[in-house]
Amino acid sequence: MPLSVSGMTYPFIVAPRGPGAAAEPRPVPRHPIVAPLRRYLADPAVTDVFVNGTDGLYVDRGAGAERVPEWTLGEEAVRELAVGLISLGGRHLDDATPCADVRWEQGARVHAVLPPISCAGATISIRLPGTGMPDLDDLGRRGAFDAATGARLERLVDERTNVLVTGATGAGKTTLLAALLGRVPVSERIVTIEDVAELRIAHPHHVRLEARQANLEGVGAIALGRLLREALRMRPDRLVVGECRGEEVRELLTALNTGHDGGAGTVHASGLADVPARLEALGALAGMDDRALARQTASAIGAVVHIERGRDGVRRVIGIARPTVRDDRLGVEAVA
């Protein structure tokens, strides 16, 4: 589907595959603003692209960010690039709105910050989608988990266990969640709710809802909490929140406590031991005290799956636990 910018449409083009490229190339917008980054965005091996103002360009091919020494762009050109890339997603970036986050039609997620908020010039962060739908078997072959853990993950889906996937930024939470949802029976209806839609699922009945930011007049915003309430009216067999960052954790726990088995969500956390504190912080934003949060979580969530990205770049499931209540406080207990 073409992009529309300033009333003009720009179809997507696909860069030809080079030696060692993935089986499927990645589509890139044709708009000329993309030209300085086109070769890196089209490279199927690249997962992230970073422009650090006048400090240059970095790309991640799975082993950490690496600088591209031959890439240079002046301060004004970097600012123009940031503004243009955000406009491709249908939002604006200017001095009044110096930070923005958008999703391009083909799945790339673009975040940009303008100076003086960004001290070294405009900063751009682009997270690129994989060239195929994530699959549990593929993740296992890449070293994400052993056979026993893979079988346990499949049982969680088959038994309609409500799952919370946790990990740090870039650890692979969304990829793992999408792979799990790809094992949901085709007769079931999946409704996913995200701040910026990133989940790509190999499933024929997937309904995607995406939050909306306010317009220039400060109206029209639709938050995740509102979307969760709307989704409950859509008869989901599996209700999924791409990432809980605030008070929507209350709506998710409430929904999963009212018969919506097989649901899922993701939460940022540095380790399994940090999950209770993270959820308590989110619950506080929703006006939930620690006791209410603990009881709701232990009742709603059947398993917490934590994933980490190692120094070698490999994302690995490092533990599966179940929520518990201890002295009216939330805890987690490793699953043997």
XYZ file of C-alpha atoms in Angstrom:
336
model
C 0.000 0.000 0.000
C 1.490 3.360 -0.975
C 2.340 6.083 1.495
C 0.656 9.457 1.258
C 2.642 12.596 2.080
C 1.364 16.118 1.393
C -1.317 14.773 -0.910
C 1.100 12.726 -3.030
C 1.463 8.950 -3.003
C 4.744 7.078 -3.107
C 4.720 3.353 -3.830
C 7.208 1.069 -2.141
C 10.192 -0.300 -3.956
C 12.203 -3.351 -3.067
C 15.965 -3.237 -3.142
C 17.580 -6.202 -4.916
C 19.103 -8.861 -2.699
C 22.823 -8.935 -2.331
C 25.120 -11.780 -1.341
C 24.140 -13.265 1.991
C 20.868 -11.358 2.197
C 17.777 -12.888 3.749
C 15.327 -14.872 1.618
C 12.996 -11.884 1.288
C 14.144 -8.280 0.784
C 12.690 -5.422 2.802
C 10.476 -2.797 1.083
C 11.562 0.837 1.368
C 9.525 4.021 0.716
C 10.356 5.624 -2.635
C 10.172 9.171 -1.267
C 13.462 11.043 -1.910
C 13.806 11.995 1.771
C 14.770 8.361 2.433
C 17.730 8.453 0.017
C 20.521 8.982 2.625
C 19.408 5.827 4.487
C 17.946 3.710 1.689
C 20.723 1.111 1.408
C 20.653 0.428 5.166
C 16.862 0.325 5.427
C 16.693 -2.118 2.522
C 19.369 -4.440 3.942
C 17.497 -7.469 5.369
C 20.315 -8.041 7.866
C 19.829 -4.628 9.529
C 17.496 -4.524 12.536
C 18.024 -0.921 13.671
C 19.292 2.333 12.161
C 20.417 5.268 14.336
C 21.294 8.812 13.284
C 22.937 10.621 16.195
C 22.728 14.146 14.846
C 26.049 15.339 13.476
C 27.819 12.464 15.276
C 26.953 10.128 12.425
C 25.124 6.937 11.509
C 25.037 3.582 13.307
C 23.415 0.339 12.177
C 22.731 -2.900 14.021
C 22.987 -6.148 12.075
C 22.327 -8.317 15.115
C 25.655 -7.959 16.921
C 25.247 -4.469 18.330
C 25.381 -0.971 16.864
C 28.275 -0.300 14.471
C 29.260 3.104 13.120
C 29.170 3.726 9.370
C 32.292 5.924 9.006
C 31.682 6.998 5.418
C 28.216 8.423 6.183
C 28.046 12.155 6.873
C 25.268 14.714 6.864
C 25.180 18.328 8.043
C 23.069 19.610 10.927
C 20.317 21.136 8.804
C 20.209 18.104 6.522
C 19.797 15.768 9.505
C 16.953 17.918 10.822
C 15.260 17.868 7.415
C 15.719 14.094 7.301
C 14.090 13.667 10.732
C 11.120 15.877 9.838
C 10.627 14.071 6.526
C 10.823 10.572 7.961
C 8.207 11.432 10.603
C 5.945 12.969 7.961
C 6.007 9.659 6.076
C 4.128 8.217 9.050
C 1.495 10.943 8.961
C 2.664 13.013 11.934
C 4.572 16.262 12.332
C 7.876 17.208 13.905
C 8.757 20.844 14.620
C 9.910 23.179 17.390
C 6.494 22.973 19.073
C 6.480 19.164 18.839
C 10.172 18.191 19.005
C 9.602 14.462 19.698
C 7.528 12.055 17.605
C 7.065 8.330 17.086
C 5.453 6.836 13.965
C 4.964 3.568 12.141
C 5.439 3.361 8.398
C 2.934 1.339 6.408
C 5.328 -1.592 5.998
C 6.093 -1.884 9.703
C 9.211 0.203 10.383
C 8.985 2.217 13.609
C 10.583 5.670 13.482
C 11.335 7.917 16.456
C 12.913 11.347 16.162
C 13.938 14.171 18.519
C 14.916 17.696 17.466
C 17.379 20.059 19.158
C 17.639 21.592 21.680
C 16.012 18.513 23.266
C 18.593 16.447 21.414
C 21.935 18.071 22.201
C 23.992 16.975 19.170
C 21.421 17.704 16.505
C 18.347 15.795 15.369
C 18.354 12.188 16.562
C 16.616 9.424 14.610
C 15.992 5.848 15.721
C 14.472 3.369 13.275
C 13.479 -0.155 14.257
C 13.016 -2.317 11.183
C 10.666 -5.290 10.878
C 11.974 -8.717 9.988
C 11.508 -9.905 6.428
C 9.311 -12.818 7.504
C 6.790 -13.700 10.173
C 8.528 -14.896 13.363
C 8.034 -18.589 14.123
C 8.796 -20.503 17.317
C 10.792 -23.131 15.450
C 12.907 -20.447 13.802
C 13.594 -18.788 17.164
C 14.647 -22.132 18.586
C 17.076 -22.718 15.730
C 18.577 -19.272 16.344
C 19.320 -20.230 19.940
C 16.475 -18.396 21.688
C 15.616 -21.487 23.752
C 16.256 -25.218 23.980
C 13.804 -27.967 23.002
C 12.371 -28.310 26.506
C 11.667 -24.574 26.793
C 10.196 -24.531 23.305
C 7.795 -27.323 24.241
C 6.843 -25.440 27.403
C 6.112 -22.287 25.396
C 3.881 -24.232 23.039
C 1.972 -25.674 25.987
C 1.315 -22.162 27.265
C -0.437 -21.390 23.975
C -2.277 -24.712 23.776
C -3.507 -24.436 27.373
C -4.661 -20.837 26.847
C -2.422 -19.525 29.610
C -2.349 -15.754 29.988
C 1.275 -14.791 29.317
C 3.302 -11.710 30.173
C 6.507 -11.387 28.105
C 9.146 -9.246 29.820
C 12.571 -7.928 28.886
C 14.599 -4.810 28.249
C 14.297 -2.585 25.179
C 15.379 -4.510 22.081
C 15.461 -7.841 23.900
C 12.981 -9.420 21.495
C 9.704 -9.219 23.445
C 7.591 -8.364 20.406
C 9.234 -11.032 18.254
C 8.692 -13.736 20.869
C 5.098 -12.667 21.476
C 4.347 -12.709 17.741
C 5.854 -16.199 17.453
C 3.686 -17.448 20.316
C 0.564 -15.937 18.767
C 1.439 -17.589 15.475
C 0.644 -20.930 17.169
C -2.904 -19.899 18.079
C -5.498 -22.090 16.290
C -6.783 -20.505 13.075
C -10.367 -20.705 14.357
C -9.611 -18.103 17.050
C -9.807 -14.310 16.755
C -6.784 -12.298 17.955
C -7.191 -8.610 18.797
C -3.955 -6.725 19.440
C -3.681 -3.248 20.948
C -0.487 -1.222 20.629
C 0.765 2.305 21.071
C 2.539 1.930 17.711
C 1.489 -1.217 15.848
C 4.493 -3.528 15.493
C 3.100 -7.033 15.991
C 3.150 -9.038 12.766
C 1.506 -12.395 13.254
C 1.242 -15.400 10.943
C -2.464 -15.842 11.657
C -5.507 -15.391 9.383
C -7.770 -13.663 11.934
C -5.748 -10.821 13.425
C -7.391 -7.470 14.205
C -4.929 -4.634 14.926
C -5.771 -1.521 16.954
C -3.343 1.367 17.297
C -3.458 4.308 19.717
C -3.685 7.820 18.326
C -1.873 10.944 19.427
C -3.612 14.271 19.855
C -3.703 16.626 16.881
C -2.237 20.138 16.736
C -5.156 21.439 18.794
C -4.481 18.869 21.501
C -7.622 16.812 20.849
C -8.415 13.470 19.245
C -6.065 11.289 21.286
C -7.135 7.681 21.839
C -5.084 5.934 24.515
C -4.441 2.233 25.064
C -6.869 2.112 27.980
C -9.703 3.281 25.717
C -8.731 0.773 23.035
C -8.750 -2.048 25.573
C -12.310 -1.221 26.527
C -13.291 -1.103 22.850
C -11.560 -4.434 22.175
C -13.638 -6.157 24.839
C -16.685 -5.443 22.656
C -15.063 -7.129 19.642
C -15.347 -10.679 21.028
C -11.634 -11.499 21.069
C -10.569 -15.087 21.680
C -7.086 -13.756 22.467
C -6.693 -10.223 23.777
C -3.153 -8.838 23.477
C -1.551 -5.574 24.590
C 1.706 -5.016 22.716
C 3.268 -3.148 25.629
C 1.955 -1.928 28.963
C 3.614 1.372 29.856
C 1.101 2.989 32.182
C -2.377 2.847 33.561
C -3.596 0.472 30.843
C -2.161 -2.337 33.011
C -5.329 -2.010 35.100
C -7.593 -2.624 32.095
C -5.454 -5.539 30.914
C -5.535 -7.275 34.298
C -9.259 -6.638 34.607
C -9.909 -8.082 31.155
C -7.804 -11.176 31.785
C -9.636 -11.690 35.073
C -13.031 -11.800 33.385
C -12.726 -14.945 31.301
C -10.390 -13.809 28.515
C -7.997 -16.748 28.665
C -5.040 -17.010 26.309
C -4.318 -13.297 26.406
C -0.897 -11.698 26.519
C 1.063 -8.519 26.978
C 4.625 -7.254 27.254
C 6.293 -5.155 29.943
C 9.767 -3.636 30.209
C 11.822 -5.255 32.975
C 15.532 -5.896 33.427
C 15.048 -9.354 34.933
C 12.436 -11.687 36.365
C 13.173 -10.434 39.873
C 12.397 -6.880 38.720
C 8.959 -7.692 37.296
C 7.008 -7.164 40.563
C 8.498 -3.702 41.127
C 7.839 -2.726 37.520
C 4.201 -3.833 37.707
C 3.737 -2.071 41.037
C 4.991 1.148 39.427
C 2.550 0.761 36.539
C -0.251 -0.104 38.940
C 0.427 3.065 40.919
C -0.133 5.094 37.742
C -3.548 3.424 37.508
C -4.386 4.139 41.148
C -3.893 0.523 42.279
C -2.221 -0.143 45.607
C 0.336 -2.953 45.982
C -2.187 -5.385 47.477
C -4.718 -4.933 44.678
C -2.003 -5.158 42.019
C -0.592 -8.361 43.514
C -3.957 -10.119 43.735
C -5.060 -9.023 40.274
C -1.766 -10.074 38.670
C -1.595 -13.477 40.384
C -5.159 -14.180 39.292
C -4.808 -12.881 35.719
C -1.313 -13.946 34.615
C -0.414 -17.608 34.405
C 3.185 -17.252 33.249
C 5.877 -14.596 32.955
C 8.369 -15.297 30.159
C 11.571 -13.246 30.346
C 13.852 -12.741 27.355
C 17.256 -11.079 27.200
C 19.681 -10.104 24.468
C 23.180 -11.396 25.146
C 26.427 -9.645 24.292
C 26.660 -11.910 21.265
C 23.419 -10.383 19.956
C 21.349 -13.552 20.453
C 17.977 -13.138 22.158
C 17.371 -15.909 24.693
C 14.502 -16.903 26.953
C 16.259 -17.014 30.312
C 13.345 -17.937 32.561
C 9.655 -18.692 32.960
C 7.911 -17.876 36.236
C 4.474 -17.579 37.767
C 3.232 -14.592 39.781
C 2.654 -15.167 43.497
C 1.321 -13.156 46.432
C 3.515 -12.910 49.518
C 2.357 -10.796 52.461
C 0.035 -8.912 50.101
C 2.940 -8.053 47.773
C 3.549 -9.380 44.289
C 6.366 -11.878 43.761
C 7.457 -14.335 41.066
C 8.332 -17.988 41.408
C 10.410 -19.821 38.818
C 8.670 -22.668 36.994
C 10.711 -25.868 37.147
